[in-house]
Each structure stands twice: as structure tokens, then as C-alpha cells.
Coordinates of C-alpha atoms in Angstrom, one line a residue:
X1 CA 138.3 84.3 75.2
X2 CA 137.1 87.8 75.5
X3 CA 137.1 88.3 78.9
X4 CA 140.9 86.9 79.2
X5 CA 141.6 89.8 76.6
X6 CA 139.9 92.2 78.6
X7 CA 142.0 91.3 81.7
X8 CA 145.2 90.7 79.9
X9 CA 145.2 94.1 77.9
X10 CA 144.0 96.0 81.4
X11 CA 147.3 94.4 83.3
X12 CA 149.3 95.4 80.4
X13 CA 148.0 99.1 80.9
X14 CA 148.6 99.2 84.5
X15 CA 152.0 97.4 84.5
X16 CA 153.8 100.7 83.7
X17 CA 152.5 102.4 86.7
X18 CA 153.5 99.3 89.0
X19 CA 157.2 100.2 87.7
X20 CA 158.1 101.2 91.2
X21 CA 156.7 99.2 93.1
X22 CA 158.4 95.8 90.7
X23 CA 162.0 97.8 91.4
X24 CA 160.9 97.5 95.7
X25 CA 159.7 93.9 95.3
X26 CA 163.0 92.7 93.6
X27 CA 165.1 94.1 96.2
X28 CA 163.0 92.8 99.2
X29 CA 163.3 89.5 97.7
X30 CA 167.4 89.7 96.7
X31 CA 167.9 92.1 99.3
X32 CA 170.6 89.9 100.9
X33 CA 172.6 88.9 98.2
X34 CA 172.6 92.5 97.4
X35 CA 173.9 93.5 100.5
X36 CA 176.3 90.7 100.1
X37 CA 178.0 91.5 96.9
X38 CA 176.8 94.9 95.4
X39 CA 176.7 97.5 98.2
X40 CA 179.0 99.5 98.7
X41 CA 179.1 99.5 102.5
X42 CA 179.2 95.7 102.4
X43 CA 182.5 95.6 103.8
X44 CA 181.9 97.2 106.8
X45 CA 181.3 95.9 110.1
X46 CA 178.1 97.5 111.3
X47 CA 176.2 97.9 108.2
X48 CA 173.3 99.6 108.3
X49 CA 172.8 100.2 104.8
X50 CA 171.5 96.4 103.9
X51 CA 171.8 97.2 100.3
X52 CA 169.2 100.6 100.8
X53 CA 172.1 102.5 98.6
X54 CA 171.0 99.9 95.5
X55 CA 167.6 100.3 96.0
X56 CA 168.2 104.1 96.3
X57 CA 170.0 104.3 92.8
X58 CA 167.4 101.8 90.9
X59 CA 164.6 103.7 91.5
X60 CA 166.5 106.9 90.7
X61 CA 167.5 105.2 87.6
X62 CA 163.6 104.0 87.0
X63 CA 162.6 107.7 88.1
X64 CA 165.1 108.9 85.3
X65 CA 163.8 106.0 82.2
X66 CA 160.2 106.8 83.3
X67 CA 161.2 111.2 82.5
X68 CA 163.1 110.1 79.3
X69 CA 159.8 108.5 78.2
X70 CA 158.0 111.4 79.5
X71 CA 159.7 113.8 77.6
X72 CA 159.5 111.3 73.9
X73 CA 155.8 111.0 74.7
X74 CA 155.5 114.9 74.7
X75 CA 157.7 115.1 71.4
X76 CA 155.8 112.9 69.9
X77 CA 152.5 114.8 70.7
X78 CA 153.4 118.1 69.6
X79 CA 153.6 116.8 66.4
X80 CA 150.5 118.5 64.6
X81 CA 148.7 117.2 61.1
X82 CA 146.7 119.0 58.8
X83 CA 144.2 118.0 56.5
X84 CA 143.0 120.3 53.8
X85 CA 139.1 119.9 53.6
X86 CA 137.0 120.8 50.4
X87 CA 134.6 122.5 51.2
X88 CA 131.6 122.2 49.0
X89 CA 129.4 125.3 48.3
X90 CA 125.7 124.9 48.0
X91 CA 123.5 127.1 46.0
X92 CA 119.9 127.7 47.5
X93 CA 117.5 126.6 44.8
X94 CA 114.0 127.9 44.5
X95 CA 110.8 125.1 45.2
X96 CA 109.5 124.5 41.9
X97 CA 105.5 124.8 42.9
X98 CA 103.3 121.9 41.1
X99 CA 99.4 123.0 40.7
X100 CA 97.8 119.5 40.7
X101 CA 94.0 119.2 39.9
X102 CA 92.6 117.7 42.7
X103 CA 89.8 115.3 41.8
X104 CA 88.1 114.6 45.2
X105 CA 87.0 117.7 46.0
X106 CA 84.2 118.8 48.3
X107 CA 83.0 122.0 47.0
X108 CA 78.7 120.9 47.1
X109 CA 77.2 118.0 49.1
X110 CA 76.5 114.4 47.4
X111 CA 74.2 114.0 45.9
X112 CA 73.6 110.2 46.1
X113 CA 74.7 107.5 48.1
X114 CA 75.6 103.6 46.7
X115 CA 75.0 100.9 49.1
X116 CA 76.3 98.3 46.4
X117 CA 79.3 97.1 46.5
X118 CA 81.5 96.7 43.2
X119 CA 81.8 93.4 41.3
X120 CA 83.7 92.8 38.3
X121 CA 81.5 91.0 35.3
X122 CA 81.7 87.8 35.4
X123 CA 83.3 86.6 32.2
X124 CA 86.7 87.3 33.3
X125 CA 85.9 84.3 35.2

């Protein structure tokens, strides 16, 4: 399911700049009816046109919605928002210093060793 996402939103992002190229295909495949009914050279004997003066004002007309977008996209980005920020001032506070008594200290050698081991009395048992 993801991957048809994936491939369905890229198409959808690279139809716009296809426009063209959609405006060429159409014609190519109604270019004689076109040259039929719509051109303007249609009645002549020896035309030469084959409905080119269509194509010719389609993708000027594409060329022309494509700028209008242009220019609403650039309207759109000028638009500029501000968000006010509070910004919170810290005071530098002194290290309070703690003099702890340390018990295990090694100012003189031992003075004996115990090679016991603890055991608790035995009437908590």
C-alpha cells in the first residue's frame, strides 16, 4: 500500500511538468479531425498547416496558465509571518560548595587485615 502511495504522489508531482508534452500528445492523436474542423487554413486546397496553427495557440495558451500560476505562486511566497519569541533571561547562579566528611580515608597504612567473612547471627534465622 505504501509503495503505490509513493508512486502515485511522485506522478502527481511530475504531471505538471509533462503539461506540454500532454497538449503535443492530444493533437498528434486528434490531429486530423483538427485539421478537419478547427483550423483555420482547413479550407484551402494545399494545406500545409495540418492543424500546426491549433497546436501553436494551445501551447501558447498552456505557456500563458503555466505564467499566471507562476506569478500566484510568487504572491503567495512573499507573504512574510512573524512570530514574537519570549525570550527568557537566565541569571548565572553561584555553585553552592558541600564539604562532606569523607570516612574512607587513607591518611596511615592498616593496621590489620580480616580474612573472615561477615555472617549475620544466626537467630534471625
Amino acid at each position: 500500500m505504501k509503495k503505490i502511495l509513493i508512486i502515485f504522489l511522485s506522478i502527481m508531482l511530475l504531471v505538471p511538468s509533462f503539461g506540454s508534452f500532454f497538449v503535443y500528445t492530444s493533437f498528434k492523436l486528434n490531429q486530423e479531425e483538427i485539421s478537419k474542423t478547427i483550423c483555420v487554413q482547413r479550407k484551402m486546397l494545399f494545406n500545409s498547416c495540418n492543424g500546426r496553427c491549433e497546436l501553436q495557440k494551445s501551447l501558447k495558451k498552456y505557456a500563458d496558465n503555466e505564467k499566471k500560476m507562476q506569478n500566484n505562486l510568487k504572491e503567495k511566497v512573499e507573504i512574510v509571518y512573524l512570530q514574537n519569541t519570549i525570550t527568557n533571561e537566565f541569571k548565572l547562579v553561584n555553585p553552592i560548595e558541600s564539604k562532606a566528611a569523607l570516612f574512607a580515608t587513607l591518611d596511615q597504612k592498616p593496621i590489620a587485615v580480616s580474612t573472615t567473612t561477615f555472617r549475620p547471627p544466626s537467630y534471625f534465622i
